[in-house]
Amino acid sequence: MAEPPKGLEILQASYGAQGATQDVTKEVQKLIKNGSLSFTVGAQSFGILDPAPGVKKTFQANVSLNGAPATLFTKDDGEQMVVNAPTVNPDDAPKSPGNQVLGVFWYFLVSLIGSFFVFCAYYFGTYGLKSSTVGLVFAGIVTVATIAFGVAESAAGPLGLFVFVLGVGLFQATTVFLVCLFNPDWIDFSYAKKQVEEVAQAIPAIV
């Protein structure tokens, strides 16, 4: 992922008079606070010795604001140098059309996979455990998990999606295992057999 543009960056800075200038780039960089630069031009501000005593001196700096091309700032002794450029939040930066398309595809994929697991959870509770209330509870849990993952892990990529599928799948598998461990007769697996048969019958028609 590309590094977000810095708010204010001092590329080069100098202070002095003609024939007697000193590089103060590092000194000026230390004066940046919270994306802002404010100081009175003078040797004391930079913490250096006067490079040309008794002569009027000039401060010059090439400054980049939020990753834009450098701008030259020029100030004389005693003048105030003020530049404000708070760091851009990556979430607030404009997104390219390509990133927008990927974002839409991501949410579509998560919604598709999540809908499948919601359907499975509802059917298991309603027909497997013979309780529509349990089916709605299971479906609600998976729905909340899907929404939370889609929003929080939009930058996780394929690995994050794999972890999501694995996690939801293990949740449902663990639920079946615990119920079977307590009382296997509580689950009516005939509903699953019926669904498989319907899918198997539909495949030849599609092909």
PDB file of C-alpha atoms in Angstrom:
ATOM      1  CA  MET A   1       0.000   0.000   0.000  1.00  0.00           C
ATOM      2  CA  ALA A   2       1.393   3.420  -0.947  1.00  0.00           C
ATOM      3  CA  GLU A   3       2.465   5.723   1.897  1.00  0.00           C
ATOM      4  CA  PRO A   4      -0.015   8.573   2.416  1.00  0.00           C
ATOM      5  CA  PRO A   5       1.275  12.044   1.465  1.00  0.00           C
ATOM      6  CA  LYS A   6       2.876  13.971   4.314  1.00  0.00           C
ATOM      7  CA  GLY A   7       1.164  17.170   5.390  1.00  0.00           C
ATOM      8  CA  LEU A   8       4.208  19.456   5.397  1.00  0.00           C
ATOM      9  CA  GLU A   9       7.684  18.466   4.244  1.00  0.00           C
ATOM     10  CA  ILE A  10      10.802  20.653   4.190  1.00  0.00           C
ATOM     11  CA  LEU A  11      12.832  19.562   1.186  1.00  0.00           C
ATOM     12  CA  GLN A  12      15.601  22.153   1.528  1.00  0.00           C
ATOM     13  CA  ALA A  13      16.130  25.288   3.620  1.00  0.00           C
ATOM     14  CA  SER A  14      18.927  27.845   3.885  1.00  0.00           C
ATOM     15  CA  TYR A  15      19.635  30.981   5.920  1.00  0.00           C
ATOM     16  CA  GLY A  16      22.198  33.731   5.455  1.00  0.00           C
ATOM     17  CA  ALA A  17      23.405  36.466   3.148  1.00  0.00           C
ATOM     18  CA  GLN A  18      24.969  36.321  -0.294  1.00  0.00           C
ATOM     19  CA  GLY A  19      28.226  34.388  -0.041  1.00  0.00           C
ATOM     20  CA  ALA A  20      27.550  33.302   3.537  1.00  0.00           C
ATOM     21  CA  THR A  21      24.583  30.953   3.705  1.00  0.00           C
ATOM     22  CA  GLN A  22      24.051  27.915   5.888  1.00  0.00           C
ATOM     23  CA  ASP A  23      21.876  24.861   5.323  1.00  0.00           C
ATOM     24  CA  VAL A  24      19.194  24.725   8.012  1.00  0.00           C
ATOM     25  CA  THR A  25      16.976  21.989   6.554  1.00  0.00           C
ATOM     26  CA  LYS A  26      17.209  19.697   9.576  1.00  0.00           C
ATOM     27  CA  GLU A  27      16.771  22.588  12.009  1.00  0.00           C
ATOM     28  CA  VAL A  28      13.570  23.724  10.283  1.00  0.00           C
ATOM     29  CA  GLN A  29      12.197  20.182  10.105  1.00  0.00           C
ATOM     30  CA  LYS A  30      12.436  20.007  13.899  1.00  0.00           C
ATOM     31  CA  LEU A  31      10.226  23.112  14.160  1.00  0.00           C
ATOM     32  CA  ILE A  32       7.245  21.382  12.500  1.00  0.00           C
ATOM     33  CA  LYS A  33       4.503  20.631  15.026  1.00  0.00           C
ATOM     34  CA  ASN A  34       1.205  18.930  14.144  1.00  0.00           C
ATOM     35  CA  GLY A  35       1.630  19.676  10.462  1.00  0.00           C
ATOM     36  CA  SER A  36       2.295  23.390  11.039  1.00  0.00           C
ATOM     37  CA  LEU A  37       5.390  25.566  10.906  1.00  0.00           C
ATOM     38  CA  SER A  38       5.609  28.921  12.707  1.00  0.00           C
ATOM     39  CA  PHE A  39       8.712  30.846  13.779  1.00  0.00           C
ATOM     40  CA  THR A  40      10.436  34.222  13.526  1.00  0.00           C
ATOM     41  CA  VAL A  41      13.322  34.213  11.045  1.00  0.00           C
ATOM     42  CA  GLY A  42      16.634  34.512  12.845  1.00  0.00           C
ATOM     43  CA  ALA A  43      19.693  32.511  13.883  1.00  0.00           C
ATOM     44  CA  GLN A  44      18.250  31.923  17.356  1.00  0.00           C
ATOM     45  CA  SER A  45      15.173  30.204  15.920  1.00  0.00           C
ATOM     46  CA  PHE A  46      17.402  27.655  14.182  1.00  0.00           C
ATOM     47  CA  GLY A  47      19.796  27.281  17.107  1.00  0.00           C
ATOM     48  CA  ILE A  48      22.862  28.236  15.025  1.00  0.00           C
ATOM     49  CA  LEU A  49      25.541  30.907  15.069  1.00  0.00           C
ATOM     50  CA  ASP A  50      24.935  34.007  12.951  1.00  0.00           C
ATOM     51  CA  PRO A  51      26.400  33.101   9.525  1.00  0.00           C
ATOM     52  CA  ALA A  52      26.889  36.774   8.536  1.00  0.00           C
ATOM     53  CA  PRO A  53      27.045  39.130  11.558  1.00  0.00           C
ATOM     54  CA  GLY A  54      25.901  42.683  10.941  1.00  0.00           C
ATOM     55  CA  VAL A  55      24.363  41.837   7.551  1.00  0.00           C
ATOM     56  CA  LYS A  56      20.673  41.454   6.729  1.00  0.00           C
ATOM     57  CA  LYS A  57      20.011  37.802   6.081  1.00  0.00           C
ATOM     58  CA  THR A  58      17.338  35.868   4.158  1.00  0.00           C
ATOM     59  CA  PHE A  59      15.651  32.570   4.821  1.00  0.00           C
ATOM     60  CA  GLN A  60      14.596  30.389   1.875  1.00  0.00           C
ATOM     61  CA  ALA A  61      12.828  27.035   1.961  1.00  0.00           C
ATOM     62  CA  ASN A  62      11.411  24.600  -0.584  1.00  0.00           C
ATOM     63  CA  VAL A  63       8.264  23.251   1.040  1.00  0.00           C
ATOM     64  CA  SER A  64       5.983  20.458  -0.178  1.00  0.00           C
ATOM     65  CA  LEU A  65       2.361  20.587   1.011  1.00  0.00           C
ATOM     66  CA  ASN A  66       0.492  17.272   1.122  1.00  0.00           C
ATOM     67  CA  GLY A  67       2.731  15.682  -1.495  1.00  0.00           C
ATOM     68  CA  ALA A  68       2.348  18.541  -4.010  1.00  0.00           C
ATOM     69  CA  PRO A  69       5.328  19.986  -5.973  1.00  0.00           C
ATOM     70  CA  ALA A  70       7.637  22.123  -3.835  1.00  0.00           C
ATOM     71  CA  THR A  71       6.916  25.825  -3.264  1.00  0.00           C
ATOM     72  CA  LEU A  72       9.691  28.339  -2.533  1.00  0.00           C
ATOM     73  CA  PHE A  73       9.172  30.495   0.585  1.00  0.00           C
ATOM     74  CA  THR A  74      11.397  33.528   1.190  1.00  0.00           C
ATOM     75  CA  LYS A  75      11.528  35.581   4.399  1.00  0.00           C
ATOM     76  CA  ASP A  76      13.951  38.206   5.747  1.00  0.00           C
ATOM     77  CA  ASP A  77      15.320  38.571   9.266  1.00  0.00           C
ATOM     78  CA  GLY A  78      12.621  39.296  11.832  1.00  0.00           C
ATOM     79  CA  GLU A  79       9.720  38.226   9.598  1.00  0.00           C
ATOM     80  CA  GLN A  80       7.282  35.553  10.632  1.00  0.00           C
ATOM     81  CA  MET A  81       7.314  32.261   8.723  1.00  0.00           C
ATOM     82  CA  VAL A  82       3.954  30.500   8.947  1.00  0.00           C
ATOM     83  CA  VAL A  83       2.875  27.438   6.942  1.00  0.00           C
ATOM     84  CA  ASN A  84      -0.080  25.190   7.772  1.00  0.00           C
ATOM     85  CA  ALA A  85      -0.677  21.835   6.103  1.00  0.00           C
ATOM     86  CA  PRO A  86      -2.182  19.191   8.422  1.00  0.00           C
ATOM     87  CA  THR A  87      -1.420  15.624   7.389  1.00  0.00           C
ATOM     88  CA  VAL A  88      -4.022  14.162   5.047  1.00  0.00           C
ATOM     89  CA  ASN A  89      -5.979  11.274   6.508  1.00  0.00           C
ATOM     90  CA  PRO A  90      -5.756   8.338   4.029  1.00  0.00           C
ATOM     91  CA  ASP A  91      -9.465   7.612   4.602  1.00  0.00           C
ATOM     92  CA  ASP A  92     -10.348  11.165   3.536  1.00  0.00           C
ATOM     93  CA  ALA A  93      -8.176  11.144   0.425  1.00  0.00           C
ATOM     94  CA  PRO A  94      -9.992  10.866  -2.924  1.00  0.00           C
ATOM     95  CA  LYS A  95     -10.175   7.293  -4.166  1.00  0.00           C
ATOM     96  CA  SER A  96      -9.325   6.366  -7.730  1.00  0.00           C
ATOM     97  CA  PRO A  97     -12.003   4.723  -9.931  1.00  0.00           C
ATOM     98  CA  GLY A  98     -10.049   1.461  -9.716  1.00  0.00           C
ATOM     99  CA  ASN A  99     -10.125   1.490  -5.904  1.00  0.00           C
ATOM    100  CA  GLN A 100     -13.840   2.293  -5.949  1.00  0.00           C
ATOM    101  CA  VAL A 101     -14.533  -0.685  -8.221  1.00  0.00           C
ATOM    102  CA  LEU A 102     -12.478  -2.958  -5.958  1.00  0.00           C
ATOM    103  CA  GLY A 103     -14.388  -1.630  -2.948  1.00  0.00           C
ATOM    104  CA  VAL A 104     -17.741  -2.428  -4.561  1.00  0.00           C
ATOM    105  CA  PHE A 105     -16.520  -5.895  -5.566  1.00  0.00           C
ATOM    106  CA  TRP A 106     -15.241  -6.540  -2.042  1.00  0.00           C
ATOM    107  CA  TYR A 107     -18.592  -5.728  -0.422  1.00  0.00           C
ATOM    108  CA  PHE A 108     -20.438  -7.740  -3.071  1.00  0.00           C
ATOM    109  CA  LEU A 109     -18.225 -10.781  -2.412  1.00  0.00           C
ATOM    110  CA  VAL A 110     -18.555 -10.502   1.369  1.00  0.00           C
ATOM    111  CA  SER A 111     -22.340 -10.051   1.034  1.00  0.00           C
ATOM    112  CA  LEU A 112     -22.614 -13.085  -1.247  1.00  0.00           C
ATOM    113  CA  ILE A 113     -20.615 -15.351   1.042  1.00  0.00           C
ATOM    114  CA  GLY A 114     -22.306 -13.945   4.130  1.00  0.00           C
ATOM    115  CA  SER A 115     -25.766 -14.503   2.629  1.00  0.00           C
ATOM    116  CA  PHE A 116     -24.901 -18.153   2.001  1.00  0.00           C
ATOM    117  CA  PHE A 117     -23.882 -18.671   5.624  1.00  0.00           C
ATOM    118  CA  VAL A 118     -26.924 -16.760   6.889  1.00  0.00           C
ATOM    119  CA  PHE A 119     -29.124 -19.043   4.784  1.00  0.00           C
ATOM    120  CA  CYS A 120     -27.353 -22.145   6.147  1.00  0.00           C
ATOM    121  CA  ALA A 121     -27.614 -20.923   9.750  1.00  0.00           C
ATOM    122  CA  TYR A 122     -31.333 -20.152   9.407  1.00  0.00           C
ATOM    123  CA  TYR A 123     -32.115 -23.487   7.776  1.00  0.00           C
ATOM    124  CA  PHE A 124     -30.148 -25.392  10.396  1.00  0.00           C
ATOM    125  CA  GLY A 125     -31.999 -23.727  13.269  1.00  0.00           C
ATOM    126  CA  THR A 126     -35.446 -23.769  11.656  1.00  0.00           C
ATOM    127  CA  TYR A 127     -35.446 -27.213  10.043  1.00  0.00           C
ATOM    128  CA  GLY A 128     -32.563 -29.003  11.713  1.00  0.00           C
ATOM    129  CA  LEU A 129     -33.457 -28.013  15.280  1.00  0.00           C
ATOM    130  CA  LYS A 130     -37.143 -27.479  14.486  1.00  0.00           C
ATOM    131  CA  SER A 131     -37.177 -23.956  15.915  1.00  0.00           C
ATOM    132  CA  SER A 132     -37.688 -20.823  13.829  1.00  0.00           C
ATOM    133  CA  THR A 133     -36.563 -18.717  16.797  1.00  0.00           C
ATOM    134  CA  VAL A 134     -33.214 -20.515  16.971  1.00  0.00           C
ATOM    135  CA  GLY A 135     -32.917 -20.177  13.192  1.00  0.00           C
ATOM    136  CA  LEU A 136     -33.446 -16.414  13.399  1.00  0.00           C
ATOM    137  CA  VAL A 137     -30.925 -16.123  16.244  1.00  0.00           C
ATOM    138  CA  PHE A 138     -28.279 -18.063  14.303  1.00  0.00           C
ATOM    139  CA  ALA A 139     -28.986 -16.035  11.162  1.00  0.00           C
ATOM    140  CA  GLY A 140     -28.739 -12.804  13.161  1.00  0.00           C
ATOM    141  CA  ILE A 141     -25.352 -13.759  14.610  1.00  0.00           C
ATOM    142  CA  VAL A 142     -23.929 -14.553  11.179  1.00  0.00           C
ATOM    143  CA  THR A 143     -25.442 -11.361   9.716  1.00  0.00           C
ATOM    144  CA  VAL A 144     -23.811  -9.186  12.384  1.00  0.00           C
ATOM    145  CA  ALA A 145     -20.480 -10.980  11.859  1.00  0.00           C
ATOM    146  CA  THR A 146     -20.714 -10.436   8.091  1.00  0.00           C
ATOM    147  CA  ILE A 147     -21.461  -6.714   8.403  1.00  0.00           C
ATOM    148  CA  ALA A 148     -18.725  -6.188  11.006  1.00  0.00           C
ATOM    149  CA  PHE A 149     -16.158  -8.004   8.877  1.00  0.00           C
ATOM    150  CA  GLY A 150     -17.148  -6.206   5.663  1.00  0.00           C
ATOM    151  CA  VAL A 151     -16.746  -2.789   7.275  1.00  0.00           C
ATOM    152  CA  ALA A 152     -13.716  -3.416   9.494  1.00  0.00           C
ATOM    153  CA  GLU A 153     -11.658  -5.632   7.173  1.00  0.00           C
ATOM    154  CA  SER A 154     -12.239  -3.983   3.795  1.00  0.00           C
ATOM    155  CA  ALA A 155      -8.461  -3.796   3.311  1.00  0.00           C
ATOM    156  CA  ALA A 156      -7.724  -7.317   4.549  1.00  0.00           C
ATOM    157  CA  GLY A 157      -7.772  -8.866   1.075  1.00  0.00           C
ATOM    158  CA  PRO A 158      -8.055 -12.590   0.239  1.00  0.00           C
ATOM    159  CA  LEU A 159      -6.403 -13.690   3.502  1.00  0.00           C
ATOM    160  CA  GLY A 160      -8.953 -11.802   5.572  1.00  0.00           C
ATOM    161  CA  LEU A 161     -11.781 -13.264   3.496  1.00  0.00           C
ATOM    162  CA  PHE A 162     -10.407 -16.765   4.055  1.00  0.00           C
ATOM    163  CA  VAL A 163     -10.255 -16.187   7.826  1.00  0.00           C
ATOM    164  CA  PHE A 164     -13.849 -14.894   7.743  1.00  0.00           C
ATOM    165  CA  VAL A 165     -15.133 -17.963   5.863  1.00  0.00           C
ATOM    166  CA  LEU A 166     -13.158 -20.271   8.147  1.00  0.00           C
ATOM    167  CA  GLY A 167     -14.434 -18.523  11.266  1.00  0.00           C
ATOM    168  CA  VAL A 168     -18.117 -18.583  10.286  1.00  0.00           C
ATOM    169  CA  GLY A 169     -17.824 -22.164   9.063  1.00  0.00           C
ATOM    170  CA  LEU A 170     -16.229 -23.261  12.346  1.00  0.00           C
ATOM    171  CA  PHE A 171     -18.964 -21.476  14.287  1.00  0.00           C
ATOM    172  CA  GLN A 172     -21.660 -23.506  12.554  1.00  0.00           C
ATOM    173  CA  ALA A 173     -19.678 -26.758  12.684  1.00  0.00           C
ATOM    174  CA  THR A 174     -18.980 -26.269  16.391  1.00  0.00           C
ATOM    175  CA  THR A 175     -22.673 -25.619  17.043  1.00  0.00           C
ATOM    176  CA  VAL A 176     -23.631 -28.893  15.336  1.00  0.00           C
ATOM    177  CA  PHE A 177     -20.917 -30.770  17.237  1.00  0.00           C
ATOM    178  CA  LEU A 178     -22.003 -29.417  20.639  1.00  0.00           C
ATOM    179  CA  VAL A 179     -25.662 -30.219  20.000  1.00  0.00           C
ATOM    180  CA  CYS A 180     -24.778 -33.735  18.858  1.00  0.00           C
ATOM    181  CA  LEU A 181     -22.570 -34.161  21.913  1.00  0.00           C
ATOM    182  CA  PHE A 182     -25.461 -33.249  24.182  1.00  0.00           C
ATOM    183  CA  ASN A 183     -28.280 -35.011  22.324  1.00  0.00           C
ATOM    184  CA  PRO A 184     -27.937 -36.139  18.671  1.00  0.00           C
ATOM    185  CA  ASP A 185     -31.677 -36.710  18.383  1.00  0.00           C
ATOM    186  CA  TRP A 186     -32.275 -32.961  18.602  1.00  0.00           C
ATOM    187  CA  ILE A 187     -31.030 -32.509  15.037  1.00  0.00           C
ATOM    188  CA  ASP A 188     -33.091 -33.659  12.088  1.00  0.00           C
ATOM    189  CA  PHE A 189     -30.561 -34.068   9.268  1.00  0.00           C
ATOM    190  CA  SER A 190     -33.235 -35.056   6.749  1.00  0.00           C
ATOM    191  CA  TYR A 191     -33.628 -31.378   5.769  1.00  0.00           C
ATOM    192  CA  ALA A 192     -30.029 -31.325   4.554  1.00  0.00           C
ATOM    193  CA  LYS A 193     -30.529 -34.483   2.528  1.00  0.00           C
ATOM    194  CA  LYS A 194     -33.580 -32.941   0.873  1.00  0.00           C
ATOM    195  CA  GLN A 195     -31.603 -29.795  -0.057  1.00  0.00           C
ATOM    196  CA  VAL A 196     -28.774 -31.856  -1.527  1.00  0.00           C
ATOM    197  CA  GLU A 197     -31.214 -33.886  -3.621  1.00  0.00           C
ATOM    198  CA  GLU A 198     -32.848 -30.724  -4.974  1.00  0.00           C
ATOM    199  CA  VAL A 199     -29.463 -29.292  -5.954  1.00  0.00           C
ATOM    200  CA  ALA A 200     -28.412 -32.595  -7.566  1.00  0.00           C
ATOM    201  CA  GLN A 201     -31.625 -32.637  -9.623  1.00  0.00           C
ATOM    202  CA  ALA A 202     -31.142 -29.038 -10.710  1.00  0.00           C
ATOM    203  CA  ILE A 203     -27.561 -29.517 -11.966  1.00  0.00           C
ATOM    204  CA  PRO A 204     -28.465 -31.576 -15.105  1.00  0.00           C
ATOM    205  CA  ALA A 205     -31.091 -28.991 -16.050  1.00  0.00           C
ATOM    206  CA  ILE A 206     -28.526 -26.189 -15.813  1.00  0.00           C
ATOM    207  CA  VAL A 207     -25.877 -28.113 -17.764  1.00  0.00           C
TER     208      VAL A 207
END
